Structure formats: C-alpha cells, structure tokens
Amino acid sequence: MVMTMLHHAGGSSRAELTKRTGLNRSTIAALVAELVDLGMAFEVEPESVVGRVGRPSPQVVPNPGLAAIAVNPDVDAVTVGLVGLGGEVIRRIRFDTTRVPTVAEAINAVKAIVDGMRGEIDQSYSIAGVGVAVPALVNSEDGRVLIAPHLGWRDANLARDLARVLDYPVFAGNDASLGAIAESKFGAARGIDDLVYLNGSASGIGGGLIIGGTPLRGTSGYAGELGHTLVNSAGVRCYCGRIGCLETEVSMARLLAVLKLPRADQDDLDIALGVSRDPAVLAEVRRQIELLSEAISNFVNLFDPEMVVLGGFLGSLLSVGREQLTAAMIVRSMSSIGHTVAIERASLGSHLMMVGAAELAFAGLLDDPAGFVRGRAATR
C-alpha cells in the first residue's frame, strides 16, 4: 500500500503517509526503512520552508531506476517507452510504419527499439517487465489478443511471443482501459473515483471506466467497448456489422480528410483544427462534436461519473468545441439535474499510453515489493 502511494504520488513525506494510511509513525518508519532496504525507494531531505515550525518530515521517493518498458502498437506506428517507478516517461520512441503492421512486424519493431536501448537499460535500470497497450480485445489473464480489428490481428499470443524475444515478463491490455487508469492515477482525473474515459486514435475509439475507484473490467476483461455505441441510425456500417457506431461517425480519418492531411499527431491536429477557417472543416467538426455529445450523454446517464476525460483526437475536438459539447451534454444528460459532470482533456498527452502500459508491468512489484525482490534474486 505504501509503495503504491509513493508510485502514484511520485513521492511523499513520512507525515503524509502516516495521515493517508492511518498507521502510526513508527509503523510508517519501519515500512519505509524496509522499502529503502529493498531498493524500492530512498529518502531525501525536504526543502526547508521559511516560517515553518519544527523539523520537516523526510521525503520518501520511489526509485526511478526501477523501470518498465511500455509498448503501444497502432495502425500507423509502433511506440516504445521506458517508464520509471513514479510514472516518469524517461524515453519514448515512435516508429512510423508505412502500412498496418502484422503481429510479427510489430514484435520485430519492438525488439529492434529495445535492443537499441539495451546499453542504457543495462547500465542504469532494472526492468520490472513489459506492458503493452493494444487497441484490441485482450484476455487480461494471459495477454492474448483475441481481436484487433483495425490492426487485422486475431487470436495472437502477443505477450508470450514478445516475452520470448525480449526475455522480460510481458503483460498486455486494452489501450483505452489502460489510458483510463493512467489519467486517474497521474493525469487530469487524479483523485476521481468515478470516471468515463474515451480515447480517439487512428484505430478508432475505445473506452475505459473507473467506478468507485476500481477499473470496470467485466468477466473476461473486455468491458468498455464504448466506441460501438449507436449515435447515428442513418450512418455508415461499422466493421462490427452495425450501422452508425460512434467510432465510424466520429473519426480521425474523417478529420484528416477534410483537413487534407495524410496523417497528424495530436499536436499537429490541435494546430490544424485551431487555425482552420475552411467551411468544410468547421462543418465536420460541428457534426462530430454533436454525435460525440450524444454518446457522452448516454455514458453519463448510464454511469453517473464525476468526470469525463477525452484523449487523442477527441481531446482536440474538445479544445475547439468545448462550448458546443458541454451545452449539448447538459441538455441530454439526466444526471445534470443532480450535479455538473466535468469534461476534461487527457493531460498526459503523448505519454498517456506509455504510462498506462507501464502500470501493467509494475502491478506485481506494487502488490508485493519484497516478493518481487526475492523473485528477482532467485532467477539470477
């Protein structure tokens, strides 16, 4: 519990840990000493505060030398990052692909990038594991990708095959669900117990739900397919077979088409939408925001969240159309009678999937720090 608090806060004083846990000071001192002995954390002298009475409590900081490798394959790129304990993205490398990568091509790209970082890793870091955020239905038990429709992957043993070539334990999960966890622990929704997260990428729209402070996973870990909510009964047919799904009507591809751009990262899209005065662009933005508000209103009515967080290109739509989106949602949402639901843009930006994927790799370490160290010693 203490290690998890340190990780998600990026550090904390002994006094803060005592207050948050309800444990006494001597117990916290003993737990911190154990974590320091395990190499999980270290203590630093706090900055002096002018006018403060008494000796300030030492600051306990998670050891950033314990790190995770994060992976995010998508239709247009394979991104690999190095994330330290405490959530800092130390390194992020994006490998753009000329076409949608196969499973084998994605694995080869990840191996090449990690091999390029081996010198730095071996010298400065101890790797807890590898986390993979995939735009797919992923079996949370074994990291097997059941179907990644936009990638064209089916029944792929991604975690197993990556573990073989990287020689690290590998864990895989749905990208949007991991994005929700990242934003709730390190981003715009920190401290929010009830959250709806929507992520828009080149692969489509995925969703993640935090209910009562706990990620909603479902029986097999597949909960949160919010991109297949009906928003337009007269719309186009989705790959799932239905007509008018959110991700077919609100899409990055449609935005890029009216902007006449072959591709764009989030920063490029922000700029393009912010400066465009093209009537076709403005009309498409209004159309997508209207349909997005329809979906968000449904989610708000279903889950009664405190906050809705929009990531990827959906965050770009929010930046240029917040007023329209908020007004439409207030009209359609029943919960607006009781309270106002905050709509925020994901704050982790391009680091979002790296931080989310790393949480998978850090899970075992956080659950049992001493056991993790013992396990490492046994395998050496």
PDB file of N, CA, C and O in Angstrom, residues 222-276:
ATOM      1  N   TYR A 222     -13.148  -7.465 -20.901  1.00  0.00           N
ATOM      2  CA  TYR A 222     -13.485  -6.833 -22.174  1.00  0.00           C
ATOM      3  C   TYR A 222     -14.435  -5.651 -22.033  1.00  0.00           C
ATOM      4  O   TYR A 222     -14.914  -5.104 -23.031  1.00  0.00           O
ATOM      5  N   ALA A 223     -14.768  -5.263 -20.807  1.00  0.00           N
ATOM      6  CA  ALA A 223     -15.713  -4.159 -20.619  1.00  0.00           C
ATOM      7  C   ALA A 223     -15.129  -2.858 -21.155  1.00  0.00           C
ATOM      8  O   ALA A 223     -13.917  -2.652 -21.147  1.00  0.00           O
ATOM      9  N   GLY A 224     -16.011  -1.965 -21.639  1.00  0.00           N
ATOM     10  CA  GLY A 224     -15.562  -0.649 -22.081  1.00  0.00           C
ATOM     11  C   GLY A 224     -15.505  -0.459 -23.573  1.00  0.00           C
ATOM     12  O   GLY A 224     -14.846   0.469 -24.048  1.00  0.00           O
ATOM     13  N   GLU A 225     -16.181  -1.311 -24.356  1.00  0.00           N
ATOM     14  CA  GLU A 225     -16.209  -1.130 -25.808  1.00  0.00           C
ATOM     15  C   GLU A 225     -17.188  -0.004 -26.162  1.00  0.00           C
ATOM     16  O   GLU A 225     -18.205  -0.220 -26.842  1.00  0.00           O
ATOM     17  N   LEU A 226     -16.879   1.190 -25.693  1.00  0.00           N
ATOM     18  CA  LEU A 226     -17.792   2.326 -25.849  1.00  0.00           C
ATOM     19  C   LEU A 226     -17.816   2.872 -27.271  1.00  0.00           C
ATOM     20  O   LEU A 226     -18.735   3.594 -27.644  1.00  0.00           O
ATOM     21  N   GLY A 227     -16.812   2.531 -28.063  1.00  0.00           N
ATOM     22  CA  GLY A 227     -16.770   3.004 -29.446  1.00  0.00           C
ATOM     23  C   GLY A 227     -17.866   2.428 -30.313  1.00  0.00           C
ATOM     24  O   GLY A 227     -18.113   2.922 -31.417  1.00  0.00           O
ATOM     25  N   HIS A 228     -18.554   1.389 -29.816  1.00  0.00           N
ATOM     26  CA  HIS A 228     -19.615   0.760 -30.603  1.00  0.00           C
ATOM     27  C   HIS A 228     -21.003   1.098 -30.079  1.00  0.00           C
ATOM     28  O   HIS A 228     -21.954   0.334 -30.250  1.00  0.00           O
ATOM     29  N   THR A 229     -21.099   2.275 -29.469  1.00  0.00           N
ATOM     30  CA  THR A 229     -22.391   2.825 -29.077  1.00  0.00           C
ATOM     31  C   THR A 229     -23.055   3.455 -30.301  1.00  0.00           C
ATOM     32  O   THR A 229     -22.410   4.151 -31.080  1.00  0.00           O
ATOM     33  N   LEU A 230     -24.346   3.205 -30.483  1.00  0.00           N
ATOM     34  CA  LEU A 230     -25.088   3.771 -31.613  1.00  0.00           C
ATOM     35  C   LEU A 230     -25.269   5.281 -31.439  1.00  0.00           C
ATOM     36  O   LEU A 230     -25.756   5.737 -30.409  1.00  0.00           O
ATOM     37  N   VAL A 231     -24.844   6.054 -32.448  1.00  0.00           N
ATOM     38  CA  VAL A 231     -25.052   7.506 -32.398  1.00  0.00           C
ATOM     39  C   VAL A 231     -25.763   8.035 -33.637  1.00  0.00           C
ATOM     40  O   VAL A 231     -26.219   9.168 -33.661  1.00  0.00           O
ATOM     41  N   ASN A 232     -25.859   7.209 -34.698  1.00  0.00           N
ATOM     42  CA  ASN A 232     -26.487   7.670 -35.934  1.00  0.00           C
ATOM     43  C   ASN A 232     -27.090   6.481 -36.672  1.00  0.00           C
ATOM     44  O   ASN A 232     -26.391   5.730 -37.353  1.00  0.00           O
ATOM     45  N   SER A 233     -28.414   6.327 -36.553  1.00  0.00           N
ATOM     46  CA  SER A 233     -29.080   5.177 -37.172  1.00  0.00           C
ATOM     47  C   SER A 233     -29.059   5.242 -38.691  1.00  0.00           C
ATOM     48  O   SER A 233     -29.314   4.244 -39.366  1.00  0.00           O
ATOM     49  N   ALA A 234     -28.747   6.422 -39.249  1.00  0.00           N
ATOM     50  CA  ALA A 234     -28.653   6.571 -40.706  1.00  0.00           C
ATOM     51  C   ALA A 234     -27.194   6.687 -41.146  1.00  0.00           C
ATOM     52  O   ALA A 234     -26.902   7.177 -42.235  1.00  0.00           O
ATOM     53  N   GLY A 235     -26.279   6.225 -40.289  1.00  0.00           N
ATOM     54  CA  GLY A 235     -24.857   6.372 -40.578  1.00  0.00           C
ATOM     55  C   GLY A 235     -24.297   5.256 -41.438  1.00  0.00           C
ATOM     56  O   GLY A 235     -25.037   4.500 -42.071  1.00  0.00           O
ATOM     57  N   VAL A 236     -22.958   5.143 -41.413  1.00  0.00           N
ATOM     58  CA  VAL A 236     -22.279   4.137 -42.229  1.00  0.00           C
ATOM     59  C   VAL A 236     -22.113   2.849 -41.427  1.00  0.00           C
ATOM     60  O   VAL A 236     -22.176   2.848 -40.201  1.00  0.00           O
ATOM     61  N   ARG A 237     -21.896   1.758 -42.157  1.00  0.00           N
ATOM     62  CA  ARG A 237     -21.773   0.459 -41.492  1.00  0.00           C
ATOM     63  C   ARG A 237     -20.384   0.322 -40.877  1.00  0.00           C
ATOM     64  O   ARG A 237     -19.358   0.617 -41.498  1.00  0.00           O
ATOM     65  N   CYS A 238     -20.371  -0.158 -39.660  1.00  0.00           N
ATOM     66  CA  CYS A 238     -19.125  -0.389 -38.922  1.00  0.00           C
ATOM     67  C   CYS A 238     -18.600  -1.786 -39.244  1.00  0.00           C
ATOM     68  O   CYS A 238     -19.360  -2.660 -39.674  1.00  0.00           O
ATOM     69  N   TYR A 239     -17.309  -2.019 -38.989  1.00  0.00           N
ATOM     70  CA  TYR A 239     -16.745  -3.348 -39.224  1.00  0.00           C
ATOM     71  C   TYR A 239     -17.425  -4.399 -38.347  1.00  0.00           C
ATOM     72  O   TYR A 239     -17.427  -5.590 -38.658  1.00  0.00           O
ATOM     73  N   CYS A 240     -18.028  -3.963 -37.222  1.00  0.00           N
ATOM     74  CA  CYS A 240     -18.691  -4.911 -36.328  1.00  0.00           C
ATOM     75  C   CYS A 240     -20.019  -5.394 -36.900  1.00  0.00           C
ATOM     76  O   CYS A 240     -20.631  -6.313 -36.364  1.00  0.00           O
ATOM     77  N   GLY A 241     -20.478  -4.760 -37.985  1.00  0.00           N
ATOM     78  CA  GLY A 241     -21.710  -5.170 -38.638  1.00  0.00           C
ATOM     79  C   GLY A 241     -22.877  -4.236 -38.395  1.00  0.00           C
ATOM     80  O   GLY A 241     -23.875  -4.277 -39.120  1.00  0.00           O
ATOM     81  N   ARG A 242     -22.765  -3.393 -37.372  1.00  0.00           N
ATOM     82  CA  ARG A 242     -23.852  -2.469 -37.078  1.00  0.00           C
ATOM     83  C   ARG A 242     -23.682  -1.158 -37.837  1.00  0.00           C
ATOM     84  O   ARG A 242     -22.607  -0.877 -38.391  1.00  0.00           O
ATOM     85  N   ILE A 243     -24.716  -0.361 -37.839  1.00  0.00           N
ATOM     86  CA  ILE A 243     -24.699   0.919 -38.546  1.00  0.00           C
ATOM     87  C   ILE A 243     -24.667   2.064 -37.543  1.00  0.00           C
ATOM     88  O   ILE A 243     -25.390   2.052 -36.538  1.00  0.00           O
ATOM     89  N   GLY A 244     -23.811   3.060 -37.821  1.00  0.00           N
ATOM     90  CA  GLY A 244     -23.797   4.283 -37.030  1.00  0.00           C
ATOM     91  C   GLY A 244     -23.103   4.201 -35.693  1.00  0.00           C
ATOM     92  O   GLY A 244     -23.456   4.926 -34.758  1.00  0.00           O
ATOM     93  N   CYS A 245     -22.082   3.334 -35.544  1.00  0.00           N
ATOM     94  CA  CYS A 245     -21.322   3.278 -34.297  1.00  0.00           C
ATOM     95  C   CYS A 245     -20.537   4.578 -34.099  1.00  0.00           C
ATOM     96  O   CYS A 245     -20.143   5.249 -35.069  1.00  0.00           O
ATOM     97  N   LEU A 246     -20.283   4.903 -32.844  1.00  0.00           N
ATOM     98  CA  LEU A 246     -19.554   6.127 -32.515  1.00  0.00           C
ATOM     99  C   LEU A 246     -18.247   6.234 -33.286  1.00  0.00           C
ATOM    100  O   LEU A 246     -17.920   7.284 -33.839  1.00  0.00           O
ATOM    101  N   GLU A 247     -17.474   5.147 -33.342  1.00  0.00           N
ATOM    102  CA  GLU A 247     -16.149   5.251 -33.947  1.00  0.00           C
ATOM    103  C   GLU A 247     -16.171   5.330 -35.476  1.00  0.00           C
ATOM    104  O   GLU A 247     -15.161   5.697 -36.078  1.00  0.00           O
ATOM    105  N   THR A 248     -17.298   4.995 -36.111  1.00  0.00           N
ATOM    106  CA  THR A 248     -17.378   5.199 -37.561  1.00  0.00           C
ATOM    107  C   THR A 248     -17.850   6.608 -37.890  1.00  0.00           C
ATOM    108  O   THR A 248     -17.536   7.141 -38.955  1.00  0.00           O
ATOM    109  N   GLU A 249     -18.611   7.215 -36.978  1.00  0.00           N
ATOM    110  CA  GLU A 249     -19.159   8.553 -37.226  1.00  0.00           C
ATOM    111  C   GLU A 249     -18.245   9.660 -36.718  1.00  0.00           C
ATOM    112  O   GLU A 249     -18.217  10.760 -37.264  1.00  0.00           O
ATOM    113  N   VAL A 250     -17.531   9.381 -35.655  1.00  0.00           N
ATOM    114  CA  VAL A 250     -16.566  10.340 -35.091  1.00  0.00           C
ATOM    115  C   VAL A 250     -15.199   9.709 -35.267  1.00  0.00           C
ATOM    116  O   VAL A 250     -14.842   8.765 -34.565  1.00  0.00           O
ATOM    117  N   SER A 251     -14.441  10.190 -36.233  1.00  0.00           N
ATOM    118  CA  SER A 251     -13.193   9.503 -36.567  1.00  0.00           C
ATOM    119  C   SER A 251     -12.099  10.464 -36.981  1.00  0.00           C
ATOM    120  O   SER A 251     -12.343  11.529 -37.553  1.00  0.00           O
ATOM    121  N   MET A 252     -10.882  10.043 -36.679  1.00  0.00           N
ATOM    122  CA  MET A 252      -9.704  10.820 -37.060  1.00  0.00           C
ATOM    123  C   MET A 252      -9.561  10.855 -38.578  1.00  0.00           C
ATOM    124  O   MET A 252      -9.170  11.878 -39.155  1.00  0.00           O
ATOM    125  N   ALA A 253      -9.901   9.741 -39.235  1.00  0.00           N
ATOM    126  CA  ALA A 253      -9.769   9.674 -40.696  1.00  0.00           C
ATOM    127  C   ALA A 253     -10.629  10.738 -41.372  1.00  0.00           C
ATOM    128  O   ALA A 253     -10.211  11.373 -42.347  1.00  0.00           O
ATOM    129  N   ARG A 254     -11.837  10.953 -40.863  1.00  0.00           N
ATOM    130  CA  ARG A 254     -12.728  11.965 -41.447  1.00  0.00           C
ATOM    131  C   ARG A 254     -12.171  13.369 -41.224  1.00  0.00           C
ATOM    132  O   ARG A 254     -12.288  14.238 -42.099  1.00  0.00           O
ATOM    133  N   LEU A 255     -11.577  13.596 -40.066  1.00  0.00           N
ATOM    134  CA  LEU A 255     -10.975  14.905 -39.812  1.00  0.00           C
ATOM    135  C   LEU A 255      -9.786  15.142 -40.734  1.00  0.00           C
ATOM    136  O   LEU A 255      -9.628  16.225 -41.307  1.00  0.00           O
ATOM    137  N   LEU A 256      -8.931  14.137 -40.869  1.00  0.00           N
ATOM    138  CA  LEU A 256      -7.761  14.273 -41.744  1.00  0.00           C
ATOM    139  C   LEU A 256      -8.180  14.496 -43.191  1.00  0.00           C
ATOM    140  O   LEU A 256      -7.527  15.242 -43.939  1.00  0.00           O
ATOM    141  N   ALA A 257      -9.284  13.870 -43.598  1.00  0.00           N
ATOM    142  CA  ALA A 257      -9.758  14.010 -44.980  1.00  0.00           C
ATOM    143  C   ALA A 257     -10.151  15.454 -45.282  1.00  0.00           C
ATOM    144  O   ALA A 257      -9.773  16.006 -46.321  1.00  0.00           O
ATOM    145  N   VAL A 258     -10.913  16.099 -44.375  1.00  0.00           N
ATOM    146  CA  VAL A 258     -11.335  17.485 -44.635  1.00  0.00           C
ATOM    147  C   VAL A 258     -10.180  18.455 -44.440  1.00  0.00           C
ATOM    148  O   VAL A 258     -10.145  19.535 -45.047  1.00  0.00           O
ATOM    149  N   LEU A 259      -9.198  18.073 -43.610  1.00  0.00           N
ATOM    150  CA  LEU A 259      -8.013  18.923 -43.422  1.00  0.00           C
ATOM    151  C   LEU A 259      -6.989  18.718 -44.534  1.00  0.00           C
ATOM    152  O   LEU A 259      -6.007  19.465 -44.625  1.00  0.00           O
ATOM    153  N   LYS A 260      -7.232  17.671 -45.360  1.00  0.00           N
ATOM    154  CA  LYS A 260      -6.324  17.318 -46.457  1.00  0.00           C
ATOM    155  C   LYS A 260      -4.918  16.990 -45.942  1.00  0.00           C
ATOM    156  O   LYS A 260      -3.904  17.415 -46.496  1.00  0.00           O
ATOM    157  N   LEU A 261      -4.889  16.212 -44.845  1.00  0.00           N
ATOM    158  CA  LEU A 261      -3.627  15.775 -44.253  1.00  0.00           C
ATOM    159  C   LEU A 261      -3.535  14.259 -44.322  1.00  0.00           C
ATOM    160  O   LEU A 261      -4.505  13.566 -44.025  1.00  0.00           O
ATOM    161  N   PRO A 262      -2.386  13.706 -44.731  1.00  0.00           N
ATOM    162  CA  PRO A 262      -2.254  12.247 -44.789  1.00  0.00           C
ATOM    163  C   PRO A 262      -2.225  11.616 -43.406  1.00  0.00           C
ATOM    164  O   PRO A 262      -2.719  10.521 -43.195  1.00  0.00           O
ATOM    165  N   ARG A 263      -1.616  12.312 -42.454  1.00  0.00           N
ATOM    166  CA  ARG A 263      -1.552  11.860 -41.066  1.00  0.00           C
ATOM    167  C   ARG A 263      -1.189  13.033 -40.183  1.00  0.00           C
ATOM    168  O   ARG A 263      -0.700  14.060 -40.667  1.00  0.00           O
ATOM    169  N   ALA A 264      -1.435  12.919 -38.895  1.00  0.00           N
ATOM    170  CA  ALA A 264      -1.102  14.003 -37.976  1.00  0.00           C
ATOM    171  C   ALA A 264      -1.045  13.456 -36.560  1.00  0.00           C
ATOM    172  O   ALA A 264      -1.864  12.620 -36.185  1.00  0.00           O
ATOM    173  N   ASP A 265      -0.043  13.904 -35.786  1.00  0.00           N
ATOM    174  CA  ASP A 265      -0.060  13.553 -34.372  1.00  0.00           C
ATOM    175  C   ASP A 265      -0.961  14.544 -33.638  1.00  0.00           C
ATOM    176  O   ASP A 265      -1.546  15.443 -34.250  1.00  0.00           O
ATOM    177  N   GLN A 266      -1.072  14.397 -32.348  1.00  0.00           N
ATOM    178  CA  GLN A 266      -2.033  15.196 -31.596  1.00  0.00           C
ATOM    179  C   GLN A 266      -1.723  16.687 -31.670  1.00  0.00           C
ATOM    180  O   GLN A 266      -2.621  17.519 -31.820  1.00  0.00           O
ATOM    181  N   ASP A 267      -0.441  17.038 -31.575  1.00  0.00           N
ATOM    182  CA  ASP A 267      -0.068  18.456 -31.631  1.00  0.00           C
ATOM    183  C   ASP A 267      -0.406  19.061 -32.994  1.00  0.00           C
ATOM    184  O   ASP A 267      -0.908  20.182 -33.078  1.00  0.00           O
ATOM    185  N   ASP A 268      -0.114  18.317 -34.060  1.00  0.00           N
ATOM    186  CA  ASP A 268      -0.419  18.802 -35.412  1.00  0.00           C
ATOM    187  C   ASP A 268      -1.923  18.996 -35.595  1.00  0.00           C
ATOM    188  O   ASP A 268      -2.363  19.973 -36.208  1.00  0.00           O
ATOM    189  N   LEU A 269      -2.695  18.061 -35.069  1.00  0.00           N
ATOM    190  CA  LEU A 269      -4.147  18.141 -35.209  1.00  0.00           C
ATOM    191  C   LEU A 269      -4.704  19.340 -34.436  1.00  0.00           C
ATOM    192  O   LEU A 269      -5.602  20.041 -34.922  1.00  0.00           O
ATOM    193  N   ASP A 270      -4.173  19.578 -33.256  1.00  0.00           N
ATOM    194  CA  ASP A 270      -4.590  20.752 -32.474  1.00  0.00           C
ATOM    195  C   ASP A 270      -4.402  22.031 -33.264  1.00  0.00           C
ATOM    196  O   ASP A 270      -5.291  22.886 -33.332  1.00  0.00           O
ATOM    197  N   ILE A 271      -3.234  22.158 -33.862  1.00  0.00           N
ATOM    198  CA  ILE A 271      -2.916  23.370 -34.622  1.00  0.00           C
ATOM    199  C   ILE A 271      -3.814  23.496 -35.844  1.00  0.00           C
ATOM    200  O   ILE A 271      -4.385  24.557 -36.110  1.00  0.00           O
ATOM    201  N   ALA A 272      -3.951  22.387 -36.580  1.00  0.00           N
ATOM    202  CA  ALA A 272      -4.745  22.417 -37.814  1.00  0.00           C
ATOM    203  C   ALA A 272      -6.198  22.783 -37.545  1.00  0.00           C
ATOM    204  O   ALA A 272      -6.799  23.604 -38.249  1.00  0.00           O
ATOM    205  N   LEU A 273      -6.790  22.187 -36.513  1.00  0.00           N
ATOM    206  CA  LEU A 273      -8.188  22.491 -36.191  1.00  0.00           C
ATOM    207  C   LEU A 273      -8.338  23.892 -35.611  1.00  0.00           C
ATOM    208  O   LEU A 273      -9.343  24.572 -35.848  1.00  0.00           O
ATOM    209  N   GLY A 274      -7.333  24.326 -34.878  1.00  0.00           N
ATOM    210  CA  GLY A 274      -7.406  25.637 -34.241  1.00  0.00           C
ATOM    211  C   GLY A 274      -7.334  26.803 -35.208  1.00  0.00           C
ATOM    212  O   GLY A 274      -7.942  27.853 -34.971  1.00  0.00           O
ATOM    213  N   VAL A 275      -6.597  26.628 -36.305  1.00  0.00           N
ATOM    214  CA  VAL A 275      -6.399  27.754 -37.240  1.00  0.00           C
ATOM    215  C   VAL A 275      -7.293  27.670 -38.473  1.00  0.00           C
ATOM    216  O   VAL A 275      -7.449  28.648 -39.198  1.00  0.00           O
ATOM    217  N   SER A 276      -7.904  26.508 -38.724  1.00  0.00           N
ATOM    218  CA  SER A 276      -8.688  26.344 -39.952  1.00  0.00           C
ATOM    219  C   SER A 276      -9.962  27.189 -39.924  1.00  0.00           C
ATOM    220  O   SER A 276     -10.677  27.244 -38.924  1.00  0.00           O
TER     221      SER A 276
END
